[in-house]
Amino acid sequence: MSTQFALANASVPPVAPVMFVPPSRLARLPLPAAEPTDAWDRVLPAAGTVMSLPPDREIYGEGEKVTSLFRVVSGVVRTCKFLSDGRRQIDAFYRVGDVFGYEAGAVYRMTAESVSRCTLVAYRRSHIDLQAAGDEALLQQILAHALTGIQRTQDHVVLLGRKSALEKVASFVLELAGPRPGKRPVALPMTRQDIADYLGLTLETVSRTFSQLERDGLIQLSGARQVILKDITALHDMQS
Amino acid sequence: MSTQFALANASVPPVAPVMFVPPSRLARLPLPAAEPTDAWDRVLPAAGTVMSLPPDREIYGEGEKVTSLFRVVSGVVRTCKFLSDGRRQIDAFYRVGDVFGYEAGAVYRMTAESVSRCTLVAYRRSHIDLQAAGDEALLQQILAHALTGIQRTQDHVVLLGRKSALEKVASFVLELAGPRPGKRPVALPMTRQDIADYLGLTLETVSRTFSQLERDGLIQLSGARQVILKDITALHDMQS
DNA sequence: CGATTGCTTGATACCTCTCAACCCAGGTGG
DNA sequence: CCACCTGGGTTGAGAGGTATCAAGCAATCG
């Protein structure tokens, strides 16, 4: 299972907005998965529809009929929900190798949108279900994926319900940095507003909190879209 | 799939704290499931270990090795996580018929505790896995259960991240009341502190918010542990 | 360049938390 | 039977953290 969080790949091969790729061609597509192989490699069919999207484009909307599930080839995707007055809560960011759009029912329960420019492969849901119907190991892998998603969302619940702004932002940069953060700069592919809507804050509070963490020497911002973790231990402690 | 939320059964049959019940005996146990049959009826073995617990007793702790999953026969259970300084976030309440404790990995990711006095049946995880290994339909039902749990948690994320105290409490009483709320009083089996830790608030704010909803005529409190929904439409609108 | 978008920072408002007092119901024991 | 104690709940006053409103800055893009 990949880590669900990543830097966006800066450049994307010039692919037409939506095109079908036969298996032979797809096999040659570079697939820089976060981990060499994951469960989905055996789950997904060899062929899918490749899509290239500009930033902030809707991939599917909450309430729409489920047609496909998607794998991120490059870039970053967000899934979110909206309240009637427009308030937005981002549930997750998906990065290279991550799969999203697998739903319990017949309709999507989230809206999915591109954060950066990105490339996706879409797999028809009916194909998956058909294949899963005959393959028990495959079913177990999908189940494992679902259960892992629950764990991630449950950590998110604790963050939203019980952490301060400082703790939220510290948790966020550590999540972005991955399991073994180092001195390497960490890219922030999303806007302050995206971060705010993920952490249950306003964009101003996110900005102020980044500034405070920098003043306190825990991080260093190189531009708005890159962070260097200066004191990982302190960040860990701050996370609570 | 049952609704995950319920009143606690007030009275509990006098069962010994922990006892084993052979299949023949269990078959005669009253199992007032929220719905006549659900997916788990076919998943769970006929026999399990019946446990009767006083309020506020730990069922399992975060980080412990997974041994069993549990079905609520009577009473209410909460699952929660703690930050290092003791702050608590309740993830879910489980009521009659609900199943909890099915985990992705080998350790529990939550602490489970009894809210009220309650009766549970424990099923050894190894039995389930063994049975699932041969039964594909069963696997699909567990998967469906997991995916439904995700949806519930995702709604919780929106509540925690983007709703005000009034909206949170309104959502909470509607969730408690179930899909078709009526004039019937709704029991609150948990304390104000439990509600607060579920909604990401303090107990004082929960109390004040109940009072305000009562002043505004949306609800009526009959004692601290019972609510009558006076204006369901207004509550729905308030939910946002 | 001028316009736009994203980001930062400041001043102030407001919602929720904190600390505290008080109330009430239930249980216990004299 | 009543005094007392305890746990849960309510309410008030004040503090504090985050939101809101607003201005200004920097980078990007026609």
Coordinates of C-alpha atoms in Angstrom, one line a residue, chain B:
Chain B
M1 CA -25.8 -2.9 7.5
S2 CA -27.1 -1.5 10.7
T3 CA -27.1 2.1 11.6
Q4 CA -24.2 2.3 14.0
F5 CA -26.0 4.4 16.4
A6 CA -28.7 3.5 19.0
L7 CA -30.2 3.8 22.3
A8 CA -28.8 1.4 24.8
N9 CA -31.0 -1.4 26.0
A10 CA -31.8 -0.4 29.6
S11 CA -31.8 -3.8 31.1
V12 CA -29.4 -6.6 30.6
P13 CA -30.0 -10.3 31.3
P14 CA -27.9 -11.5 34.2
V15 CA -25.1 -13.2 32.4
A16 CA -21.8 -14.1 34.1
P17 CA -18.9 -11.7 33.2
V18 CA -17.4 -14.0 30.7
M19 CA -18.8 -17.4 29.6
F20 CA -18.7 -19.7 26.7
V21 CA -22.0 -20.5 25.0
P22 CA -22.3 -23.6 22.9
P23 CA -24.1 -23.2 19.6
S24 CA -27.3 -24.9 20.8
R25 CA -27.6 -22.4 23.6
L26 CA -26.7 -19.4 21.6
A27 CA -29.3 -20.2 19.1
R28 CA -31.9 -19.5 21.8
L29 CA -30.2 -16.2 22.9
P30 CA -32.4 -13.2 21.9
L31 CA -30.5 -11.3 19.3
P32 CA -32.5 -8.2 18.6
A33 CA -30.5 -7.1 15.6
A34 CA -31.2 -3.6 14.3
E35 CA -32.3 -5.2 11.1
P36 CA -33.7 -8.7 10.9
T37 CA -30.6 -10.0 9.0
D38 CA -27.5 -8.3 8.0
A39 CA -24.3 -9.3 6.3
W40 CA -22.7 -10.4 9.5
D41 CA -25.3 -13.1 10.2
R42 CA -23.8 -15.1 7.5
V43 CA -20.2 -14.1 8.3
L44 CA -20.1 -14.9 12.0
P45 CA -19.9 -18.5 13.3
A46 CA -22.8 -19.8 15.2
A47 CA -21.0 -19.8 18.5
G48 CA -19.1 -17.0 20.3
T49 CA -18.0 -16.0 23.8
V50 CA -20.7 -14.0 25.6
M51 CA -19.4 -11.2 27.8
S52 CA -21.3 -8.9 30.1
L53 CA -19.6 -5.6 31.0
P54 CA -20.2 -2.8 33.5
P55 CA -20.0 0.8 32.1
D56 CA -16.6 2.3 31.2
R57 CA -14.8 -1.0 31.0
E58 CA -12.0 -1.4 28.4
I59 CA -12.7 -4.2 25.9
Y60 CA -9.4 -3.9 24.1
G61 CA -6.7 -1.3 23.9
E62 CA -5.0 0.5 21.0
G63 CA -1.9 -1.4 20.1
E64 CA -3.0 -4.8 21.6
K65 CA -2.9 -7.8 19.4
V66 CA -6.1 -8.5 17.6
T67 CA -7.9 -11.6 19.0
S68 CA -11.5 -11.2 18.3
L69 CA -14.2 -9.1 16.7
F70 CA -17.3 -8.3 18.7
R71 CA -21.0 -8.0 18.2
V72 CA -23.1 -5.8 20.5
V73 CA -26.0 -7.7 22.0
S74 CA -27.1 -5.0 24.3
G75 CA -25.8 -1.6 25.4
V76 CA -23.5 0.8 23.7
V77 CA -19.7 0.7 23.0
R78 CA -17.3 3.5 22.0
T79 CA -14.1 3.3 20.1
C80 CA -11.5 6.0 20.6
K81 CA -8.0 7.2 20.3
F82 CA -5.9 9.2 22.8
L83 CA -3.2 11.8 22.4
S84 CA -0.2 11.6 24.6
D85 CA -1.5 14.2 27.0
G86 CA -4.9 12.4 27.5
R87 CA -7.0 14.2 25.0
R88 CA -9.6 11.8 23.6
Q89 CA -11.3 11.5 20.3
I90 CA -14.2 9.1 20.0
D91 CA -14.5 7.6 16.6
A92 CA -17.8 5.8 16.8
F93 CA -20.6 4.5 19.0
Y94 CA -21.7 0.9 18.4
R95 CA -25.2 -0.3 19.3
V96 CA -27.3 -3.4 19.3
G97 CA -26.4 -5.5 16.2
D98 CA -23.3 -3.5 15.3
V99 CA -20.0 -5.3 14.8
F100 CA -16.6 -3.7 15.8
G101 CA -13.0 -4.8 16.1
Y102 CA -12.4 -5.9 12.5
E103 CA -8.9 -4.6 11.7
A104 CA -6.6 -4.4 8.8
G105 CA -3.5 -5.4 10.7
A106 CA -2.5 -7.6 13.6
V107 CA -3.1 -4.9 16.3
Y108 CA -6.1 -2.8 17.3
R109 CA -5.9 0.8 16.1
M110 CA -8.4 2.0 18.6
T111 CA -9.4 1.5 22.2
A112 CA -12.9 0.0 22.7
E113 CA -14.8 0.6 25.9
S114 CA -18.3 0.0 27.1
V115 CA -20.4 3.2 27.4
S116 CA -23.3 1.7 29.3
R117 CA -23.5 -1.7 30.9
C118 CA -23.5 -4.0 27.9
T119 CA -23.5 -7.6 26.5
L120 CA -21.2 -8.6 23.7
V121 CA -20.4 -11.7 21.8
A122 CA -16.8 -12.2 20.9
Y123 CA -15.7 -14.2 17.8
R124 CA -12.2 -15.3 17.4
R125 CA -10.6 -13.5 14.5
S126 CA -8.8 -16.7 13.4
H127 CA -12.2 -18.4 12.9
I128 CA -13.4 -15.6 10.7
D129 CA -10.3 -15.5 8.6
L130 CA -10.4 -19.3 8.2
Q131 CA -14.0 -19.2 7.1
A132 CA -13.5 -16.2 4.8
A133 CA -10.6 -18.0 3.1
G134 CA -13.0 -20.4 1.5
D135 CA -16.0 -18.1 1.0
E136 CA -15.9 -15.4 -1.5
A137 CA -19.4 -14.1 -0.9
L138 CA -18.5 -13.7 2.7
L139 CA -15.4 -11.7 1.8
Q140 CA -17.5 -9.4 -0.3
Q141 CA -19.8 -8.8 2.6
I142 CA -16.9 -7.9 4.9
L143 CA -15.6 -5.6 2.2
A144 CA -19.0 -4.0 1.9
H145 CA -19.0 -3.5 5.7
A146 CA -15.6 -1.9 5.6
L147 CA -16.5 0.5 2.8
T148 CA -19.7 1.5 4.6
G149 CA -17.6 2.2 7.7
I150 CA -15.4 4.5 5.6
Q151 CA -18.4 6.5 4.5
R152 CA -19.6 7.0 8.0
T153 CA -16.1 8.1 9.1
Q154 CA -15.9 10.5 6.1
D155 CA -19.1 12.2 7.2
H156 CA -17.5 12.5 10.7
V157 CA -14.5 14.2 9.1
V158 CA -16.7 16.9 7.5
L159 CA -18.5 17.4 10.8
L160 CA -15.2 17.8 12.8
G161 CA -13.5 20.0 10.2
R162 CA -16.1 22.3 9.0
K163 CA -19.2 22.5 11.3
S164 CA -20.0 24.8 14.2
A165 CA -21.0 23.6 17.6
L166 CA -24.7 24.1 16.8
E167 CA -24.3 22.2 13.6
K168 CA -22.4 19.4 15.2
V169 CA -24.9 18.9 18.0
A170 CA -27.8 19.1 15.5
S171 CA -26.1 16.4 13.3
F172 CA -25.5 14.3 16.4
V173 CA -29.1 14.1 17.6
L174 CA -30.3 13.4 14.1
E175 CA -27.8 10.6 13.7
L176 CA -28.9 9.2 17.1
A177 CA -32.5 9.4 16.0
G178 CA -31.9 7.3 13.0
P179 CA -33.0 7.5 9.4
R180 CA -36.7 8.4 10.0
P181 CA -36.8 10.4 13.2
G182 CA -40.2 10.9 14.7
K183 CA -41.8 12.4 17.8
R184 CA -40.6 9.5 20.0
P185 CA -38.0 10.6 22.6
V186 CA -34.4 9.8 21.7
A187 CA -32.3 8.3 24.5
L188 CA -28.7 9.6 25.0
P189 CA -26.9 6.6 26.5
M190 CA -23.6 8.5 26.8
T191 CA -22.4 11.3 29.0
R192 CA -21.9 14.9 27.9
Q193 CA -18.1 14.2 27.9
D194 CA -18.6 11.3 25.5
I195 CA -20.6 13.5 23.2
A196 CA -18.0 16.2 23.4
D197 CA -15.2 13.8 22.6
Y198 CA -17.2 12.5 19.6
L199 CA -17.9 16.0 18.3
G200 CA -14.6 17.6 19.0
L201 CA -16.0 20.0 21.7
T202 CA -15.9 20.4 25.4
L203 CA -18.6 19.0 27.6
E204 CA -19.6 22.6 28.6
T205 CA -20.1 23.6 25.0
V206 CA -22.2 20.5 24.4
S207 CA -24.4 21.3 27.4
R208 CA -24.8 25.0 26.4
T209 CA -25.6 24.0 22.8
F210 CA -28.3 21.6 24.0
S211 CA -29.7 24.4 26.1
Q212 CA -29.7 26.8 23.2
L213 CA -31.4 24.3 20.9
E214 CA -34.1 23.9 23.6
R215 CA -34.5 27.6 24.0
D216 CA -34.9 27.9 20.3
G217 CA -37.6 25.2 20.3
L218 CA -35.8 22.7 18.1
I219 CA -35.5 20.1 20.8
Q220 CA -36.8 19.4 24.2
L221 CA -34.8 17.8 26.9
S222 CA -36.6 15.5 29.3
G223 CA -33.8 15.0 31.8
A224 CA -30.3 15.1 30.6
R225 CA -30.4 11.7 28.9
Q226 CA -33.4 12.1 26.7
V227 CA -34.2 14.4 23.8
I228 CA -37.4 15.0 21.9
L229 CA -37.0 16.4 18.4
K230 CA -39.5 19.3 18.2
D231 CA -38.6 20.6 14.8
I232 CA -36.9 18.1 12.6
T233 CA -36.9 20.3 9.5
A234 CA -35.0 23.0 11.4
L235 CA -32.6 20.5 12.7
H236 CA -31.9 19.3 9.2
D237 CA -31.4 22.8 7.9
M238 CA -29.1 23.6 10.8
Q239 CA -26.9 20.6 10.0
S240 CA -25.8 22.4 6.8

